[in-house]
mmCIF file of C-alpha atoms in Angstrom:
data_model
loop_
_atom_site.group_PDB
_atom_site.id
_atom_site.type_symbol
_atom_site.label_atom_id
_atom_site.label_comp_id
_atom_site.label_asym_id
_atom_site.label_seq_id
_atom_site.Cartn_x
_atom_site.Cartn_y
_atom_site.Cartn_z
ATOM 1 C CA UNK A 1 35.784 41.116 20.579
ATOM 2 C CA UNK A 2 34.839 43.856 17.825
ATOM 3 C CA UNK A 3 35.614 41.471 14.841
ATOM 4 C CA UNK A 4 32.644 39.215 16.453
ATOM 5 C CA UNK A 5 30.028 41.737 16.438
ATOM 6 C CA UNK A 6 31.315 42.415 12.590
ATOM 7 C CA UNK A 7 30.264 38.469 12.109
ATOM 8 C CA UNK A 8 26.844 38.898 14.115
ATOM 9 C CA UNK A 9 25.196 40.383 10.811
ATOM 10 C CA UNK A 10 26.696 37.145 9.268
ATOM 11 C CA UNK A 11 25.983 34.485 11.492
ATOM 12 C CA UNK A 12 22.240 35.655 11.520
ATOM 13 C CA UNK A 13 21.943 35.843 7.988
ATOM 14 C CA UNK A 14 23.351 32.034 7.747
ATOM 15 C CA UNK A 15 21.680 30.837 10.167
ATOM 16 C CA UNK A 16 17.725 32.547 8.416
ATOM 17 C CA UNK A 17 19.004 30.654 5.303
ATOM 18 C CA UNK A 18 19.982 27.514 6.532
ATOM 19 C CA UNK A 19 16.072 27.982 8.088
ATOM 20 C CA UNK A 20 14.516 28.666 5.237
ATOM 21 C CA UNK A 21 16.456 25.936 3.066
ATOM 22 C CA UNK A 22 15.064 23.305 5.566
ATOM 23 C CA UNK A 23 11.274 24.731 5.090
ATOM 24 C CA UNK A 24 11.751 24.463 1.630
ATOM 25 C CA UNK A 25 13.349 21.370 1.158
ATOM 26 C CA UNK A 26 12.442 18.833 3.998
ATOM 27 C CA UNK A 27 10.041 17.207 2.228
ATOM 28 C CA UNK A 28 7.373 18.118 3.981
ATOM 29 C CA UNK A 29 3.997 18.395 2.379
ATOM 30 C CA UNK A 30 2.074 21.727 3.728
ATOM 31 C CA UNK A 31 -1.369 19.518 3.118
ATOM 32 C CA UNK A 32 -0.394 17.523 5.843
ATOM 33 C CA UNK A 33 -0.389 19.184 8.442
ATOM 34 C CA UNK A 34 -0.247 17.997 11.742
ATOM 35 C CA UNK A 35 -3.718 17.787 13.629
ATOM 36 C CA UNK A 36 -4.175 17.393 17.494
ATOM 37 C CA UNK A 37 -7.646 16.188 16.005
ATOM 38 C CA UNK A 38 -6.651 13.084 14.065
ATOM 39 C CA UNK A 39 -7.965 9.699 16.227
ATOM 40 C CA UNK A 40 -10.491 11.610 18.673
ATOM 41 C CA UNK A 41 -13.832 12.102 17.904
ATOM 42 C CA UNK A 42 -15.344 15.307 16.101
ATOM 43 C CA UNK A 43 -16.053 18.435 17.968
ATOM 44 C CA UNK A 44 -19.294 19.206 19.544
ATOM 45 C CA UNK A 45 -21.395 21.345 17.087
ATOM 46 C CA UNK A 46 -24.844 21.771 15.549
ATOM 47 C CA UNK A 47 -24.704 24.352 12.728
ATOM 48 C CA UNK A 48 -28.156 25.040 11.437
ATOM 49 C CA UNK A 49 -28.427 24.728 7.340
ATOM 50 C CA UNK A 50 -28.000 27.687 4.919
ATOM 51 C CA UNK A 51 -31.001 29.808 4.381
ATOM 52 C CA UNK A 52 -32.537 29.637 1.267
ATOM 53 C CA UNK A 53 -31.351 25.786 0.754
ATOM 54 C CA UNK A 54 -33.001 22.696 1.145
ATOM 55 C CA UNK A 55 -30.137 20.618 2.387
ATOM 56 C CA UNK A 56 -30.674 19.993 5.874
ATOM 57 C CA UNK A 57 -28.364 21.565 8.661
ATOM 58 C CA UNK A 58 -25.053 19.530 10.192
ATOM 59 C CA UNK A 59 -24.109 18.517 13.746
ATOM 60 C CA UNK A 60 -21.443 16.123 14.960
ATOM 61 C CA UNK A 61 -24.510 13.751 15.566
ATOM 62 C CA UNK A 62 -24.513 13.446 11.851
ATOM 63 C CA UNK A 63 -21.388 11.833 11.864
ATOM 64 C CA UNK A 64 -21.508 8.808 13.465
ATOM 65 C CA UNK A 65 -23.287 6.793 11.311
ATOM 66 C CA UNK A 66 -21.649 4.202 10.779
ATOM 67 C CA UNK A 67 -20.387 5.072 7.411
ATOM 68 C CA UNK A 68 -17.253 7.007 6.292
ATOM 69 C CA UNK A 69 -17.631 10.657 5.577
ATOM 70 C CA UNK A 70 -16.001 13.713 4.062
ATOM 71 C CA UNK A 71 -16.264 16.989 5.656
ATOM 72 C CA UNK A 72 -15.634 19.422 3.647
ATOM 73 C CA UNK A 73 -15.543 23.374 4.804
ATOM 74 C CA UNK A 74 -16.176 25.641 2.351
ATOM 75 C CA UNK A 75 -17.146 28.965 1.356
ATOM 76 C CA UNK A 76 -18.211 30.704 -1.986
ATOM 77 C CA UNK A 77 -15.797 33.414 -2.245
ATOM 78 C CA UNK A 78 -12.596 31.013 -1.758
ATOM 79 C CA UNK A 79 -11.298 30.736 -5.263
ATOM 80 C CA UNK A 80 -9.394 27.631 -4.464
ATOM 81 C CA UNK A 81 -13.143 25.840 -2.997
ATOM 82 C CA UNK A 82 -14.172 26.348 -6.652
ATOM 83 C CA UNK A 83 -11.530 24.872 -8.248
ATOM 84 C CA UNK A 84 -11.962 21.722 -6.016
ATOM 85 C CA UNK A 85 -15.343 21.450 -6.278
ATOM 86 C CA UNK A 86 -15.519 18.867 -9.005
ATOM 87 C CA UNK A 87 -13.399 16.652 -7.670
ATOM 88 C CA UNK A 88 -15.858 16.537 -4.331
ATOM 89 C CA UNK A 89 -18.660 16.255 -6.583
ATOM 90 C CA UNK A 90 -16.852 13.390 -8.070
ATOM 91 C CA UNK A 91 -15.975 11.828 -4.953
ATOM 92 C CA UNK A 92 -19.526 11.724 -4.484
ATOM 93 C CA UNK A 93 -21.155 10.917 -7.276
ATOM 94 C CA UNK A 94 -18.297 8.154 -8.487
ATOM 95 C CA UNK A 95 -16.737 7.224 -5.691
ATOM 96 C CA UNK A 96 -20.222 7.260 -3.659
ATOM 97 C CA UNK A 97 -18.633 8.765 -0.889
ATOM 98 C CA UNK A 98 -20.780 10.797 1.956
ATOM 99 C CA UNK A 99 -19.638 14.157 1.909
ATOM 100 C CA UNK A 100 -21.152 17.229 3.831
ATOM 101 C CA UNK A 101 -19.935 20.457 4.051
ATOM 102 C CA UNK A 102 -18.990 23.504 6.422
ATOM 103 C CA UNK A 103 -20.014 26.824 4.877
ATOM 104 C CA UNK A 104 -17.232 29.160 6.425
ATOM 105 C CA UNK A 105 -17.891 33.054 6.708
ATOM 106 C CA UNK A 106 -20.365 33.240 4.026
ATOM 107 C CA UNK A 107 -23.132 35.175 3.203
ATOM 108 C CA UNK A 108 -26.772 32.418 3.106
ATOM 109 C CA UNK A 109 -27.381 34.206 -0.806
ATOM 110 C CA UNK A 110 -23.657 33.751 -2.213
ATOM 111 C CA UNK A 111 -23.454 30.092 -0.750
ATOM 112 C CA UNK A 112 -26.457 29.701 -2.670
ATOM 113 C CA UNK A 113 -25.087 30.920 -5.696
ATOM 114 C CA UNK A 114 -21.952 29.258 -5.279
ATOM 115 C CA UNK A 115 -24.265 25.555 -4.834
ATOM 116 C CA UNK A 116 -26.337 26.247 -7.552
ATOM 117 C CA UNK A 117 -23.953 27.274 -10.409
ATOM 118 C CA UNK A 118 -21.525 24.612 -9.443
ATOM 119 C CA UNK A 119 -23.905 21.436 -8.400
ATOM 120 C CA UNK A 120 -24.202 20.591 -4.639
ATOM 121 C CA UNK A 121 -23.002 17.289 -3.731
ATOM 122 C CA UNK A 122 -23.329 17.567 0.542
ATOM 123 C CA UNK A 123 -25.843 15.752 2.082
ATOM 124 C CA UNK A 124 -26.175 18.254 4.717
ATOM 125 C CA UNK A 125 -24.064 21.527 5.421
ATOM 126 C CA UNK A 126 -24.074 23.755 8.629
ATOM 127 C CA UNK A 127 -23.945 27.684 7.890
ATOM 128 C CA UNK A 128 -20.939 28.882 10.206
ATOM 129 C CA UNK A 129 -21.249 32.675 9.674
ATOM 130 C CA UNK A 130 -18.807 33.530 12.705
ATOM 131 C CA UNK A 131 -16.618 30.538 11.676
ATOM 132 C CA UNK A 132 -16.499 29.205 15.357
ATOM 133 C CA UNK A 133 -17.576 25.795 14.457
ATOM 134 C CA UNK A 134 -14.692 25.831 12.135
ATOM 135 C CA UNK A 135 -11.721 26.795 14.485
ATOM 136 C CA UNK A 136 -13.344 24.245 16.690
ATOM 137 C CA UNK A 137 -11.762 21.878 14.003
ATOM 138 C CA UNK A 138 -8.443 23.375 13.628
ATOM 139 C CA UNK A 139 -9.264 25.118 10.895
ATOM 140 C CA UNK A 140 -6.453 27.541 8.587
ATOM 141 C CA UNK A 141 -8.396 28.273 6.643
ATOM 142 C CA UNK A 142 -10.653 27.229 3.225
ATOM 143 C CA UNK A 143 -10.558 24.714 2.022
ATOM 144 C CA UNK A 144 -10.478 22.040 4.162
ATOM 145 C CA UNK A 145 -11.415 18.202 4.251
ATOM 146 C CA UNK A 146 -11.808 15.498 6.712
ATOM 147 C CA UNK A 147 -12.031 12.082 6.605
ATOM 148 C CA UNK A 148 -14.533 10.803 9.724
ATOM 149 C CA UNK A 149 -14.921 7.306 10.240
ATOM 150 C CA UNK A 150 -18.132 5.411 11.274
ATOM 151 C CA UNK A 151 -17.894 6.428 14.889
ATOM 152 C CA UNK A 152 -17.380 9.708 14.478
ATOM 153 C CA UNK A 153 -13.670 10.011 14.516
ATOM 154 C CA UNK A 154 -11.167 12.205 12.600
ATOM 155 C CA UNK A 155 -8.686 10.119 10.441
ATOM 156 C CA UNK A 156 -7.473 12.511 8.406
ATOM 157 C CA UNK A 157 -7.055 16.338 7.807
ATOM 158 C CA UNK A 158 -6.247 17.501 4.043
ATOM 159 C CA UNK A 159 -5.270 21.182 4.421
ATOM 160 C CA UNK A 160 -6.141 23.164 0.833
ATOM 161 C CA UNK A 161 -7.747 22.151 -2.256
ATOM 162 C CA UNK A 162 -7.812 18.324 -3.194
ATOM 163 C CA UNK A 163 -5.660 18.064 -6.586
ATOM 164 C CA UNK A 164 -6.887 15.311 -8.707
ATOM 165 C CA UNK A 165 -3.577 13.588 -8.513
ATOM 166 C CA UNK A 166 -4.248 13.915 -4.715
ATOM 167 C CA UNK A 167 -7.425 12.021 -5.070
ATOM 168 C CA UNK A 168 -5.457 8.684 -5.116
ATOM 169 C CA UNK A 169 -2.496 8.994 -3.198
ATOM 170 C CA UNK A 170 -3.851 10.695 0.014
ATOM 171 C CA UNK A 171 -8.005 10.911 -0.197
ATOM 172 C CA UNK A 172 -9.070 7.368 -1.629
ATOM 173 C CA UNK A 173 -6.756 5.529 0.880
ATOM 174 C CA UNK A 174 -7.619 7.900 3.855
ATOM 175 C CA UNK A 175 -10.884 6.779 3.068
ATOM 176 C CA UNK A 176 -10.394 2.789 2.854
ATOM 177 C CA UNK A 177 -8.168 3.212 6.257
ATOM 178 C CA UNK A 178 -11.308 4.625 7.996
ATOM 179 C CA UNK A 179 -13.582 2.126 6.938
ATOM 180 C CA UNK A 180 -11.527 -0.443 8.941
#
């Protein structure tokens, strides 16, 4: 009986690596994560838009319109948002995709800042100061994007920045399944 409690140590210590082996090397990508979200419709919201902006405010409304559309959310002191922000600038602009944005526990003057040194591409973005809104949506935090169909449905959930080699393999065809 004493020589098991000598293997307790052991058998815990095996059994936390053998854990952490499997997080690390099942595969899984972290960007996908699960979403009770994915299929339903968006949440109810109706964020009002960023003081000191002209782009209009953002409800779930503005969602089902008919056409596909990325939300993104956002905030101006998330260094990975910056880094990404190209690439939703060039999902706009190139790929002409509709993409609005969640401003996440920001202050109205730095989101500015953020929009104006950087180019805004959202056709409307809802100020969520208390980030509510945003945990309404599952959020884990910034950045985040969404693919919404025409009805108003979430198809997709990318967790983190979009990487441009993302842009094709997961973003592009999220987008093409939701326009079906």
């Amino acid at each position: 009986m004493r020589y098991l409690l000598y293997l307790l140590p052991l058998v815990i210590f095996c059994g936390a690596g053998v854990a952490f082996w499997w997080a690390l090397d099942s595969g899984r990508d972290p960007s996908r994560l699960p979403s009770a979200l994915i299929d339903r419709p968006a949440p109810e919201f109706a964020l009002p838009p960023i003081a000191g902006i002209d782009t209009p405010g953002l409800s779930s409304g503005d969602l089902a319109t008919g056409e596909v559309t990325l939300v993104n959310v956002f905030a101006s002191w998330c260094v990975p948002c910056r880094a990404e922000h190209p690439i939703l600038v060039r999902l706009n602009q190139e790929e002409g995709i509709r993409l609005v944005g969640i401003n996440y526990q920001d202050k109205p003057e730095d989101a500015v800042r953020f929009l104006d040194d950087l180019t805004n591409p959202y056709s409307r973005i809802g100020a969520d100061p208390e980030g509510r809104t945003s945990l309404d949506w599952g959020l884990t935090g910034v950045p985040e994007t969404f693919v919404i169909d025409g009805t108003g449905r979430i198809r997709y959930r990318h967790v983190g920045p979009i990487h441009p080699s993302e842009v094709e393999s997961m973003i592009l065809p999220a987008v093409e399944e939701a326009r079906k």
